[in-house]
PDB file of C-alpha atoms in Angstrom:
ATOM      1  CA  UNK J  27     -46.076  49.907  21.298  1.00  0.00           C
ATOM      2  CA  UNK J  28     -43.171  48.157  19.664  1.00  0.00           C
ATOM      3  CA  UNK J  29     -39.248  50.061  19.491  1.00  0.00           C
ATOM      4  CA  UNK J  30     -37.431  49.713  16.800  1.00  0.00           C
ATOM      5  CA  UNK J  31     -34.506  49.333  18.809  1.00  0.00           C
ATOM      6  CA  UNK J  32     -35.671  45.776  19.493  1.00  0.00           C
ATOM      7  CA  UNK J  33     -34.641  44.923  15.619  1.00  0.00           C
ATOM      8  CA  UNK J  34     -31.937  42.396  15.825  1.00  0.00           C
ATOM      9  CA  UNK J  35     -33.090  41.518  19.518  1.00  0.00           C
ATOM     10  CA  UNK J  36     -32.057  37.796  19.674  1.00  0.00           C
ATOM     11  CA  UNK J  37     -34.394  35.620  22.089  1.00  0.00           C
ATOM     12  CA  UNK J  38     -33.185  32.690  24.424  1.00  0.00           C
ATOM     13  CA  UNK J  39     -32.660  29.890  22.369  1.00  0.00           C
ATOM     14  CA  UNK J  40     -35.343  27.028  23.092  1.00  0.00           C
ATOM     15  CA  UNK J  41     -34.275  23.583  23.429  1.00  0.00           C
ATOM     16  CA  UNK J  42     -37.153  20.794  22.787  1.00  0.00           C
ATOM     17  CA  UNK J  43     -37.155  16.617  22.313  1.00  0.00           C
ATOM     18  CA  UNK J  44     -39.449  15.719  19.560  1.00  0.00           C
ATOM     19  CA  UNK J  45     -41.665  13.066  21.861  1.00  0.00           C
ATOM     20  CA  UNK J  46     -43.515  10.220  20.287  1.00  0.00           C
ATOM     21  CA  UNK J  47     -46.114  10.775  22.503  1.00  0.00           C
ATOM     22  CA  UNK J  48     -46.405  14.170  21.661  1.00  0.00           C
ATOM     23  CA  UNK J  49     -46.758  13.578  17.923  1.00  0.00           C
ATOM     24  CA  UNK J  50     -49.329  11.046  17.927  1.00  0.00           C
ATOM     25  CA  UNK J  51     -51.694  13.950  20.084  1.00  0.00           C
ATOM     26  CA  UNK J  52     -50.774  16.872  17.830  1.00  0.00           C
ATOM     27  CA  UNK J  53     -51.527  13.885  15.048  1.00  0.00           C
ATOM     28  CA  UNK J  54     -55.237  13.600  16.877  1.00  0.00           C
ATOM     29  CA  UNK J  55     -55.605  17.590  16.872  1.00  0.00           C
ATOM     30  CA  UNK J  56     -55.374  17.953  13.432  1.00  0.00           C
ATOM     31  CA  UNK J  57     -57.677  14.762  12.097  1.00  0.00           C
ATOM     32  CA  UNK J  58     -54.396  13.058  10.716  1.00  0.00           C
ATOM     33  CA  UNK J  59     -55.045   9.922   9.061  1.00  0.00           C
ATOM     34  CA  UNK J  60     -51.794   9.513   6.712  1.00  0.00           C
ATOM     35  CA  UNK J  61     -50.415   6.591   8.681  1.00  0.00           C
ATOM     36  CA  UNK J  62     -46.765   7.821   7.732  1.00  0.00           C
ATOM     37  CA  UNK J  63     -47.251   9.922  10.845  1.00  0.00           C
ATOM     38  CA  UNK J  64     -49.529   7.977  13.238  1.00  0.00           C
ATOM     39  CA  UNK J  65     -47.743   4.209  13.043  1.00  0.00           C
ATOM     40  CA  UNK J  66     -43.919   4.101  13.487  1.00  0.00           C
ATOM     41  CA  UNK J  67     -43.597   1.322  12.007  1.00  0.00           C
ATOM     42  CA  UNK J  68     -45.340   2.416   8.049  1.00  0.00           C
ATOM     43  CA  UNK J  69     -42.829   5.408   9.039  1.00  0.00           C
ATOM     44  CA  UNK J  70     -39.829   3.308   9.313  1.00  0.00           C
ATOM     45  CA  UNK J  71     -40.934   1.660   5.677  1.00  0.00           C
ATOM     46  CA  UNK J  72     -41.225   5.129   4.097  1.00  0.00           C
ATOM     47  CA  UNK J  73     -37.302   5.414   5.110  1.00  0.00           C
ATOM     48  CA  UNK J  74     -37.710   7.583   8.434  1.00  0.00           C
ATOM     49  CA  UNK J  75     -35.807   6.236  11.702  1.00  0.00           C
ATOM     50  CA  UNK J  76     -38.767   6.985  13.606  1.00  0.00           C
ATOM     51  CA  UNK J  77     -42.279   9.147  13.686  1.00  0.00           C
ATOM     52  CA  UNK J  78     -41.284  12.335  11.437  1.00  0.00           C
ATOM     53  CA  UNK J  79     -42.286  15.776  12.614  1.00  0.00           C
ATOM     54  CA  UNK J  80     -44.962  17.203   9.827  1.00  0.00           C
ATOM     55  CA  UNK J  81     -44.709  20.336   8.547  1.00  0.00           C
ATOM     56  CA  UNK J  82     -45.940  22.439  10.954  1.00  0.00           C
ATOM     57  CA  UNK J  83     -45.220  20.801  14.153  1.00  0.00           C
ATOM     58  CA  UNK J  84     -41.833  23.204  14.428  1.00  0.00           C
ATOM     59  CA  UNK J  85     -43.838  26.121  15.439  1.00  0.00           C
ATOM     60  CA  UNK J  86     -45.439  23.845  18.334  1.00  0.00           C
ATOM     61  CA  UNK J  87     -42.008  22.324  19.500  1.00  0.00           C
ATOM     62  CA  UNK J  88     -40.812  25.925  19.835  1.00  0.00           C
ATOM     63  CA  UNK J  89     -43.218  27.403  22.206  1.00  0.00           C
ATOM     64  CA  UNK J  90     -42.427  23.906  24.563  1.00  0.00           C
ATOM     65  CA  UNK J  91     -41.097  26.533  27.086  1.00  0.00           C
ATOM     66  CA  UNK J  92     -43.233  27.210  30.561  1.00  0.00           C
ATOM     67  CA  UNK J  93     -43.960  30.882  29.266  1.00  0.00           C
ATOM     68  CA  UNK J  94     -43.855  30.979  25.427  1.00  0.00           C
ATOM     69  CA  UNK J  95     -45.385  34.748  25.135  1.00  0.00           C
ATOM     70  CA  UNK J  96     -42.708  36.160  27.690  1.00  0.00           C
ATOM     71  CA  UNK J  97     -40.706  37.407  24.858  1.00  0.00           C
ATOM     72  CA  UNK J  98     -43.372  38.894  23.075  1.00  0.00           C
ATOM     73  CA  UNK J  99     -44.659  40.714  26.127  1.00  0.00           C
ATOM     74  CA  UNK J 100     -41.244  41.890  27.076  1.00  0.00           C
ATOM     75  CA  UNK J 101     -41.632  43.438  23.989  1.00  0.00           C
ATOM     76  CA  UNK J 102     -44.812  45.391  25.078  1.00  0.00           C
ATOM     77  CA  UNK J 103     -47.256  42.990  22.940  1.00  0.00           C
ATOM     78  CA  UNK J 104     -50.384  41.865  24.914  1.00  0.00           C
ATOM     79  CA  UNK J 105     -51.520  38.831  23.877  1.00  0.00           C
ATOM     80  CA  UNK J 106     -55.045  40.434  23.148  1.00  0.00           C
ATOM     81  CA  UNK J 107     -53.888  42.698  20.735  1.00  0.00           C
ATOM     82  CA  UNK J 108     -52.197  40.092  19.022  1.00  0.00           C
ATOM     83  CA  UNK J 109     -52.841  37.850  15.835  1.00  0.00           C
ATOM     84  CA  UNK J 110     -50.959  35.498  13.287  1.00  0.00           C
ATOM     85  CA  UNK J 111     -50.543  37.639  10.025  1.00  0.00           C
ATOM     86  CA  UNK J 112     -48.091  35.314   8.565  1.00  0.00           C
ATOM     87  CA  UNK J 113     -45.642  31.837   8.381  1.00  0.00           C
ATOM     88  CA  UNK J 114     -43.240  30.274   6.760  1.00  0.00           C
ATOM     89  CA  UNK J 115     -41.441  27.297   6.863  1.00  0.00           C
ATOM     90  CA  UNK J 116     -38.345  26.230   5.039  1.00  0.00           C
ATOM     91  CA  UNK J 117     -37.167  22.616   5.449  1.00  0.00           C
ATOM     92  CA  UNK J 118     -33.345  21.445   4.903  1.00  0.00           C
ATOM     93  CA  UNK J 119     -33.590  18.254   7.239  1.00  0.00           C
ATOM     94  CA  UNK J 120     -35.899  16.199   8.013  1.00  0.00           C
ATOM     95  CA  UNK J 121     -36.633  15.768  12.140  1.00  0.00           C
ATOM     96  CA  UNK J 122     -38.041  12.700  13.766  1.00  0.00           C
ATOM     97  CA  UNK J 123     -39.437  11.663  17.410  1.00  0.00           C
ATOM     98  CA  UNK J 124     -36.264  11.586  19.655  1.00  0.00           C
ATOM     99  CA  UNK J 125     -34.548  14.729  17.996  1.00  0.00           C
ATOM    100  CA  UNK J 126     -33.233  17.185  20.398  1.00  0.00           C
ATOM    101  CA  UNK J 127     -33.763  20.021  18.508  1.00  0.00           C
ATOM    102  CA  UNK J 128     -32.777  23.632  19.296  1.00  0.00           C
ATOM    103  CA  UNK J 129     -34.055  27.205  18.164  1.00  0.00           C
ATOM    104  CA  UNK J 130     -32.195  30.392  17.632  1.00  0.00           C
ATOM    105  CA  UNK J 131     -34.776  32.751  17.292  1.00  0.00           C
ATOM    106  CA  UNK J 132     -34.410  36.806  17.193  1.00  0.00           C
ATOM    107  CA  UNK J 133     -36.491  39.962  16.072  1.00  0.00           C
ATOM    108  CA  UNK J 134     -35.938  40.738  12.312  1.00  0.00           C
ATOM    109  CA  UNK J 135     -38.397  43.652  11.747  1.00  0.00           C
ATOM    110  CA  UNK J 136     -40.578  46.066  12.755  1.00  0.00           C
ATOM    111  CA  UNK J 137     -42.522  47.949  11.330  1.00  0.00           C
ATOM    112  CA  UNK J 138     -46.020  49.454  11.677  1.00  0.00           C
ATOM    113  CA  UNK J 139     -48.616  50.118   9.170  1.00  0.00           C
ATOM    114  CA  UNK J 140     -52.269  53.050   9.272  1.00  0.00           C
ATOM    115  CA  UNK J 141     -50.542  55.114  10.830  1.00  0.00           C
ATOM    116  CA  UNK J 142     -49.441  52.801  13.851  1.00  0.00           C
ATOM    117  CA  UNK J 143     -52.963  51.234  14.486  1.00  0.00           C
ATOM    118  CA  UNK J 144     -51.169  48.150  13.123  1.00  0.00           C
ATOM    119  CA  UNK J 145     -47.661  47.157  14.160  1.00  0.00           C
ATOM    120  CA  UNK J 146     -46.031  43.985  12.538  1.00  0.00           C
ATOM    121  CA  UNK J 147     -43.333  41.868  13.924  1.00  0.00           C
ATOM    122  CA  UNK J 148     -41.309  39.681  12.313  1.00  0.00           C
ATOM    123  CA  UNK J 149     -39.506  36.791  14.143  1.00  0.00           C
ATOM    124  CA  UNK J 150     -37.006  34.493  12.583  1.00  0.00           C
ATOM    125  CA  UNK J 151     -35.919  31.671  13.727  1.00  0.00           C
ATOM    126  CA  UNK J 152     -33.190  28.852  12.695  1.00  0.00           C
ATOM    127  CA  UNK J 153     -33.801  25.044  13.532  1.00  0.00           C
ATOM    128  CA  UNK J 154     -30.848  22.666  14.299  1.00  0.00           C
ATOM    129  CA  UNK J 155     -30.551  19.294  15.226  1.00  0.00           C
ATOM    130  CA  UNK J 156     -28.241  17.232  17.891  1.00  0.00           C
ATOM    131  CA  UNK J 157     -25.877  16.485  14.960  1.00  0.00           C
ATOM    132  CA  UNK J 158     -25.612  20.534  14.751  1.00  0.00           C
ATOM    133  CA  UNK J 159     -27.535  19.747  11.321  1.00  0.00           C
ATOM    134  CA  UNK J 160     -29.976  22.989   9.705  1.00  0.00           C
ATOM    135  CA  UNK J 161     -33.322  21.647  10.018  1.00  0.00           C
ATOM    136  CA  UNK J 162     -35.694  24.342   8.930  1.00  0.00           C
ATOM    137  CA  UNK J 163     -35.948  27.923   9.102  1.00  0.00           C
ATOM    138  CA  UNK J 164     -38.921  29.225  10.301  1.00  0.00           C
ATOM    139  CA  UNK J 165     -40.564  33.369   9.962  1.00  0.00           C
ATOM    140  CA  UNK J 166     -43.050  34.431  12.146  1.00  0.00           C
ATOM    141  CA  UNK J 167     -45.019  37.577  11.264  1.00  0.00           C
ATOM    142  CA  UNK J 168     -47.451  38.964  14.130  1.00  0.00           C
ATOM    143  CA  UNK J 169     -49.769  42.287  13.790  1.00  0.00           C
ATOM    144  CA  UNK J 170     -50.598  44.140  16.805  1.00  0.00           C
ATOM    145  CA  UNK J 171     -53.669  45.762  16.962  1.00  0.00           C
ATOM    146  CA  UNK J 172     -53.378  49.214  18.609  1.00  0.00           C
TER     147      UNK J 172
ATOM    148  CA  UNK P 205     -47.265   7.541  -5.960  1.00  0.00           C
ATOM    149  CA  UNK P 206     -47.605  10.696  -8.341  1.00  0.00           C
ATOM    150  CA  UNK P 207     -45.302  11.117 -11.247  1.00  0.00           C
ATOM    151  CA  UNK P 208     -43.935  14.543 -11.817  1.00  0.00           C
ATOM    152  CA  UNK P 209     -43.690  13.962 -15.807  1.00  0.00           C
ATOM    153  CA  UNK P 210     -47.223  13.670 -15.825  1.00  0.00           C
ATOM    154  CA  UNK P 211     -48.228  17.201 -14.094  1.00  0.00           C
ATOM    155  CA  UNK P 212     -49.170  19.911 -15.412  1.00  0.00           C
ATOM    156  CA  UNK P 213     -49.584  24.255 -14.646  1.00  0.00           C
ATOM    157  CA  UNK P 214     -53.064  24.473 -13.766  1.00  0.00           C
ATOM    158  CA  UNK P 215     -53.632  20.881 -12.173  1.00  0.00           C
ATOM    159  CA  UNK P 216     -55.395  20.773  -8.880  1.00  0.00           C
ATOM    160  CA  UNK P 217     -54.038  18.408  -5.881  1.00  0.00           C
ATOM    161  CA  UNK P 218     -56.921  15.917  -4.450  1.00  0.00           C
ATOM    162  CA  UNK P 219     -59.009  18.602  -1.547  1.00  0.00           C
ATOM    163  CA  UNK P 220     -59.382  18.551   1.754  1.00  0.00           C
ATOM    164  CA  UNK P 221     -62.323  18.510   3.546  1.00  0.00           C
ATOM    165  CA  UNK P 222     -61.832  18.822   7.104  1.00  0.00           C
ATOM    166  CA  UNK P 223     -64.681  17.851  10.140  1.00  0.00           C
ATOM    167  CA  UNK P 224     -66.473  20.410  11.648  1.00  0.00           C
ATOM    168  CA  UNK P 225     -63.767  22.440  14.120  1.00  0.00           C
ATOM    169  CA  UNK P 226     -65.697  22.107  17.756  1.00  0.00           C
ATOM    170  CA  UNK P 227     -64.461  23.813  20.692  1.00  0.00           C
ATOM    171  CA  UNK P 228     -63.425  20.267  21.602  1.00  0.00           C
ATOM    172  CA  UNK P 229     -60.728  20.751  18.544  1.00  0.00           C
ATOM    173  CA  UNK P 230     -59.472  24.013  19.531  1.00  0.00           C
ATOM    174  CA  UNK P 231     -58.936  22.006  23.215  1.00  0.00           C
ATOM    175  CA  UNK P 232     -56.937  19.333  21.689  1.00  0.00           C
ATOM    176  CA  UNK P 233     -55.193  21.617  19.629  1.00  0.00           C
ATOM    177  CA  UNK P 234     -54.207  24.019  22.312  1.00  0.00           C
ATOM    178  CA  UNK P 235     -52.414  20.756  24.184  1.00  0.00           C
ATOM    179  CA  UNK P 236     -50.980  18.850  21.135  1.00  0.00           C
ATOM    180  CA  UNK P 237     -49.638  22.210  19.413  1.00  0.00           C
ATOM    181  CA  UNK P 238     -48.854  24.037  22.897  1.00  0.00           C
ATOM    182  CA  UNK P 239     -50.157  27.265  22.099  1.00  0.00           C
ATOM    183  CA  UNK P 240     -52.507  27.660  25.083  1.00  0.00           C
ATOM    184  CA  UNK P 241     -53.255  31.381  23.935  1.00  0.00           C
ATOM    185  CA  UNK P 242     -56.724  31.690  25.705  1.00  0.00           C
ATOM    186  CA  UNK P 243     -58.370  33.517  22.638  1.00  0.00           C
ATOM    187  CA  UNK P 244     -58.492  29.727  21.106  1.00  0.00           C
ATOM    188  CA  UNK P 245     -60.281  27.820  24.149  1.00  0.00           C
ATOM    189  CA  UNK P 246     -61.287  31.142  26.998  1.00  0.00           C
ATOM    190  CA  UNK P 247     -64.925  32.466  25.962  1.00  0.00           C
ATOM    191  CA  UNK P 248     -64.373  34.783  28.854  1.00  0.00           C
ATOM    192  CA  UNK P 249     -60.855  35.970  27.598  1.00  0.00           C
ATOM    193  CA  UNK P 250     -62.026  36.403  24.002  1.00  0.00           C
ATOM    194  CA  UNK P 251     -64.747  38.141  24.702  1.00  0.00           C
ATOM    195  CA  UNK P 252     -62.345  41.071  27.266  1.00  0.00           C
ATOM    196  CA  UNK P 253     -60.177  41.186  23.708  1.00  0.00           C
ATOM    197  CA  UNK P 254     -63.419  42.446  21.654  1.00  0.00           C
ATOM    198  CA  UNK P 255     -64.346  38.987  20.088  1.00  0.00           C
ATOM    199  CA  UNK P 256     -67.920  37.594  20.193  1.00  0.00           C
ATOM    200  CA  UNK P 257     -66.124  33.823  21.539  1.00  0.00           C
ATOM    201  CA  UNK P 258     -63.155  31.675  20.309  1.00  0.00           C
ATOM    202  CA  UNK P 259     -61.739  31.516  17.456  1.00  0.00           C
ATOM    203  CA  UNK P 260     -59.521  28.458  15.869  1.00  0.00           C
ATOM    204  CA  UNK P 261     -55.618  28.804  15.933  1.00  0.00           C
ATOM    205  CA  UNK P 262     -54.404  30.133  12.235  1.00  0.00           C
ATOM    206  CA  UNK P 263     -51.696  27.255  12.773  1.00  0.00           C
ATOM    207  CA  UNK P 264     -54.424  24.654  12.642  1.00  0.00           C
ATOM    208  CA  UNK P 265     -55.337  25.605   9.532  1.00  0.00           C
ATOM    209  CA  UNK P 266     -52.010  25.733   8.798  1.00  0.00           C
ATOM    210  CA  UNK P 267     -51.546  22.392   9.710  1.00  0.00           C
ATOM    211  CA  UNK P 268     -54.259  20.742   7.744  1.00  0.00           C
ATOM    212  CA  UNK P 269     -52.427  22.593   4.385  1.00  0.00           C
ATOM    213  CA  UNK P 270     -49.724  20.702   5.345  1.00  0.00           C
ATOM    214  CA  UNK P 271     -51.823  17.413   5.553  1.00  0.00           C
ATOM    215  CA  UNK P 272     -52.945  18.750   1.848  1.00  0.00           C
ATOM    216  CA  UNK P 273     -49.471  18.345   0.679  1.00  0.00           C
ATOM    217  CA  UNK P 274     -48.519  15.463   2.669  1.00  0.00           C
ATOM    218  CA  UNK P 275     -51.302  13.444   1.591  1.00  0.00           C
ATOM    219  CA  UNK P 276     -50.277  13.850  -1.759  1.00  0.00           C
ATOM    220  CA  UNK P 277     -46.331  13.598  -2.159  1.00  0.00           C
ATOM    221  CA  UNK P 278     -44.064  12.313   0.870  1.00  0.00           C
ATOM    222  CA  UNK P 279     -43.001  14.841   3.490  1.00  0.00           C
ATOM    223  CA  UNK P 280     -39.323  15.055   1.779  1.00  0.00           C
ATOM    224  CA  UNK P 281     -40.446  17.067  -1.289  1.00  0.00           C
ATOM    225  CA  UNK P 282     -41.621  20.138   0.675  1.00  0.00           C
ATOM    226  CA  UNK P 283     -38.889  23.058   0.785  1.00  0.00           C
ATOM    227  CA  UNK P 284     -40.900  25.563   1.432  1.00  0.00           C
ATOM    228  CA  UNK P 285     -44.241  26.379   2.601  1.00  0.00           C
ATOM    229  CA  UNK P 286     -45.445  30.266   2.636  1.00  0.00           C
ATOM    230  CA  UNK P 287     -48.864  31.519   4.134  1.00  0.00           C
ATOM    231  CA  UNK P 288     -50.381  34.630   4.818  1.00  0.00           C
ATOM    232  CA  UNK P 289     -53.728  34.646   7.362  1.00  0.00           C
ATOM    233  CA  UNK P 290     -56.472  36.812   5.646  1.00  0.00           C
ATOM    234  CA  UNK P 291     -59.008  36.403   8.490  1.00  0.00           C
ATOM    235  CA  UNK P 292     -59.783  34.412  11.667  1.00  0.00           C
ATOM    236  CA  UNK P 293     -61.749  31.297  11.497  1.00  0.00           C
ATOM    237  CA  UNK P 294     -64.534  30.989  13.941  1.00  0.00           C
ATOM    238  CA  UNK P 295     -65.505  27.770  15.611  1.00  0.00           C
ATOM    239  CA  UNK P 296     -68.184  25.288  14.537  1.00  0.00           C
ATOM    240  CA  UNK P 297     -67.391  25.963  10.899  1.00  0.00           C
ATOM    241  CA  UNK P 298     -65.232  23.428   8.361  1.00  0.00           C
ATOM    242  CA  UNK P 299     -61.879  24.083   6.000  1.00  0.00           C
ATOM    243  CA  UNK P 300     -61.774  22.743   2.681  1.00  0.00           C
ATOM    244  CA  UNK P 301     -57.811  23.139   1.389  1.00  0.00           C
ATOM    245  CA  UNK P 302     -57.150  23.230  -2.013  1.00  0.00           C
ATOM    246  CA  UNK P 303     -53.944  23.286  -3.649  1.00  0.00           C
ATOM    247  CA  UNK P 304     -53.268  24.387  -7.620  1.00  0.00           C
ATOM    248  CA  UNK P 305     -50.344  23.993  -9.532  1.00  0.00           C
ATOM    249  CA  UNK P 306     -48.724  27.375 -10.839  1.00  0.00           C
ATOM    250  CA  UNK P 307     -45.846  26.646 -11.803  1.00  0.00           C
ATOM    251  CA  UNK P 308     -43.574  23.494 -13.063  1.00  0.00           C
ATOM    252  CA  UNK P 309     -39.793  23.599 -13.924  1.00  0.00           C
ATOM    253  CA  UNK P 310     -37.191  20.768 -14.428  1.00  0.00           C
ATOM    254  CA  UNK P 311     -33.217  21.167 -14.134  1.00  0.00           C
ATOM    255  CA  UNK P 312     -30.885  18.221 -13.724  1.00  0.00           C
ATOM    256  CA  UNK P 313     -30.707  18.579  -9.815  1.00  0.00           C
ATOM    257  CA  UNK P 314     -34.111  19.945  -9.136  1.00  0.00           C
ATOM    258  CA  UNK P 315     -37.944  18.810 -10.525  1.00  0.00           C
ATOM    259  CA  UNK P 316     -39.847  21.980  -8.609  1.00  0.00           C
ATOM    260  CA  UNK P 317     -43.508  22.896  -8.811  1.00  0.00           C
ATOM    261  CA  UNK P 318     -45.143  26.086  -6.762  1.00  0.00           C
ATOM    262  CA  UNK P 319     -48.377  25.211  -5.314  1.00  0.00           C
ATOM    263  CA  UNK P 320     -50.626  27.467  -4.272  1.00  0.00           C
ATOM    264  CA  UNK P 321     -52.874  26.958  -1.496  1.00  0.00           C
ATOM    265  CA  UNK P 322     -55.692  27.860  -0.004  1.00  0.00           C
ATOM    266  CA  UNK P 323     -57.930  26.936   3.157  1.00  0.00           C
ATOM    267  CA  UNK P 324     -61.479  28.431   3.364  1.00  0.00           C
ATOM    268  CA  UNK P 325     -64.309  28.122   4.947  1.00  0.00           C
ATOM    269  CA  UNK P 326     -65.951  24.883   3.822  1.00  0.00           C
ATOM    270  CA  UNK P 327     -69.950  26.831   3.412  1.00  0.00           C
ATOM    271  CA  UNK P 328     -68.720  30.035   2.219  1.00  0.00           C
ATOM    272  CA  UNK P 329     -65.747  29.782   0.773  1.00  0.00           C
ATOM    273  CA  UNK P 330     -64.194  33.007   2.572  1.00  0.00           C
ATOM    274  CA  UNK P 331     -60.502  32.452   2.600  1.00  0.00           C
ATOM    275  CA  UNK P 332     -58.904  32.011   5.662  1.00  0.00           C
ATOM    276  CA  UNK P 333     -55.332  31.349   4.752  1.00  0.00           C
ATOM    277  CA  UNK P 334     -53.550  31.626   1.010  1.00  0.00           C
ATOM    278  CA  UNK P 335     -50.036  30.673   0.209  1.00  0.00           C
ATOM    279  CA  UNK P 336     -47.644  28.741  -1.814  1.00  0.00           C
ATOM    280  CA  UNK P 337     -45.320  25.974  -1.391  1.00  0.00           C
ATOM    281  CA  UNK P 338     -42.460  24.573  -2.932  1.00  0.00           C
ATOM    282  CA  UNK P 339     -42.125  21.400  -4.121  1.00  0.00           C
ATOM    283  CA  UNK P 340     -38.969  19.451  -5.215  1.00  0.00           C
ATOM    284  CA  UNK P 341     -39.892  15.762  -6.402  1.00  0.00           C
ATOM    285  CA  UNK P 342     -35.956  14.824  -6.513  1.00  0.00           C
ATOM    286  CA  UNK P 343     -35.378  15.856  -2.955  1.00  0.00           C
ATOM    287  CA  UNK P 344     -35.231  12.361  -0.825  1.00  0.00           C
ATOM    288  CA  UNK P 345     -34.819  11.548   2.863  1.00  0.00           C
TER     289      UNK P 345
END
């Protein structure tokens, strides 16, 4: 079970380089053929300093801890219980490969739904770059099933 | 390059049709993405949570969307992208993502469009993710 005390919880903030190498495999995962993200140098012509980070890739770069379910399960969430309900991204910067980017993340609802067979959290969390520039913001819903 | 004065409510982006996801994509995807939640690539794990075997990450799908909207305007345009998962996508199956233009509006900072978007299953149509996202063809890098 969740606690609603746990609203407002803020999580250790994660701290992640955005690797080359690491773009170009998450770039094989998802079938990406759009050369803007698999050849630095078309990149570099479309006005990037390097290999930019596509949309999703945030969510990935955030859970480049060694345990990135501790918080949830501090939180009494097992990880079979759990699913993705919902995301969203919102982009102010744009981040490329040799960022040093660092996430502020906390818990900014909870809330349960049938009667508690289904418990929702919501996690928020706020992107910034080494120039202490706003990169994204990024919400997180999970469901719990009880 | 696609011209914003030439869109219109209604207009659909170009699809996309993804390959078939094997257990060999939910492998990759577990190390490129990080998420090594053993639901995606542990038979033996899914099965202990009540599921007959894996099942892809939502945040793949969620990732070929974003190839939807990349493949059609650059990466700079998207402000925002919205998406809730309506139900899990088993392996062995492909997405088609679709995209459909609902609304258009010009100002004399911003040239926005709200797209939603959908990724389903690619045989029978079941939606597996629907959303929106916000587009602003003035916004550069």
């Amino acid at each position: 079970m969740l606690d609603k005390n746990d609203i407002d919880k803020e999580f250790k903030p994660v701290v992640a380089e955005v690797e080359k190498g690491r773009l170009l495999f998450f770039a094989k995962a998802i079938g990406e053929i759009n050369p803007t993200f698999t050849d630095e140098f078309i990149a570099i012509d479309n006005g990037y300093s390097a290999l930019p980070v596509p949309p999703t890739f945030l969510f990935c770069l955030k859970m480049d801890v060694p345990d990135p379910f501790e918080n949830y399960r501090n939180l009494g969430v097992s990880l079979a219980n759990m699913l993705h309900a919902k995301q969203s991204f919102t982009y102010h910067t744009p981040a490329v490969a040799g960022d040093l980017l660092t996430f502020y993340s906390h818990v900014a609802d909870i809330y349960d739904k049938k009667g508690g067979a289904l418990e929702f959290l919501v996690e928020k969390t706020k992107v910034v770059n080494q120039r202490d520039e706003h990169v994204a913001d990024i919400t997180t819903t999970l469901v719990i099933r009880n | 390059m696609v011209d914003f004065s030439n869109l219109s409510v209604g207009e659909e982006l170009p699809a996309l049709q993804t390959d078939k996801i094997s257990r060999t994509t939910l492998a990759l995807y577990a190390g490129a993405s990080g998420d090594h939640n053993p639901l995606h690539i542990d038979p033996d794990f899914a099965a202990s949570a009540g599921f007959d075997d894996v099942f892809a990450q939502g945040m793949l799908s969620m990732a070929y969307l974003g190839r939807l909207l990349t493949n059609w305007v650059p990466q700079s345009y998207i402000k925002n992208i919205d998406v809730r998962f309506s139900s899990i996508t088993p392996v062995n199956i492909d997405i088609i993502c679709t995209g459909i233009i609902k609304s258009k509006t010009e100002s004399a900072s911003q040239k926005t469009l709200e797209i939603e978007i959908e990724a389903k299953d690619g045989n029978t149509g079941d939606i597996k993710i629907l959303g929106l996202a916000l587009l602003d063809f003035n916004s550069t890098l």
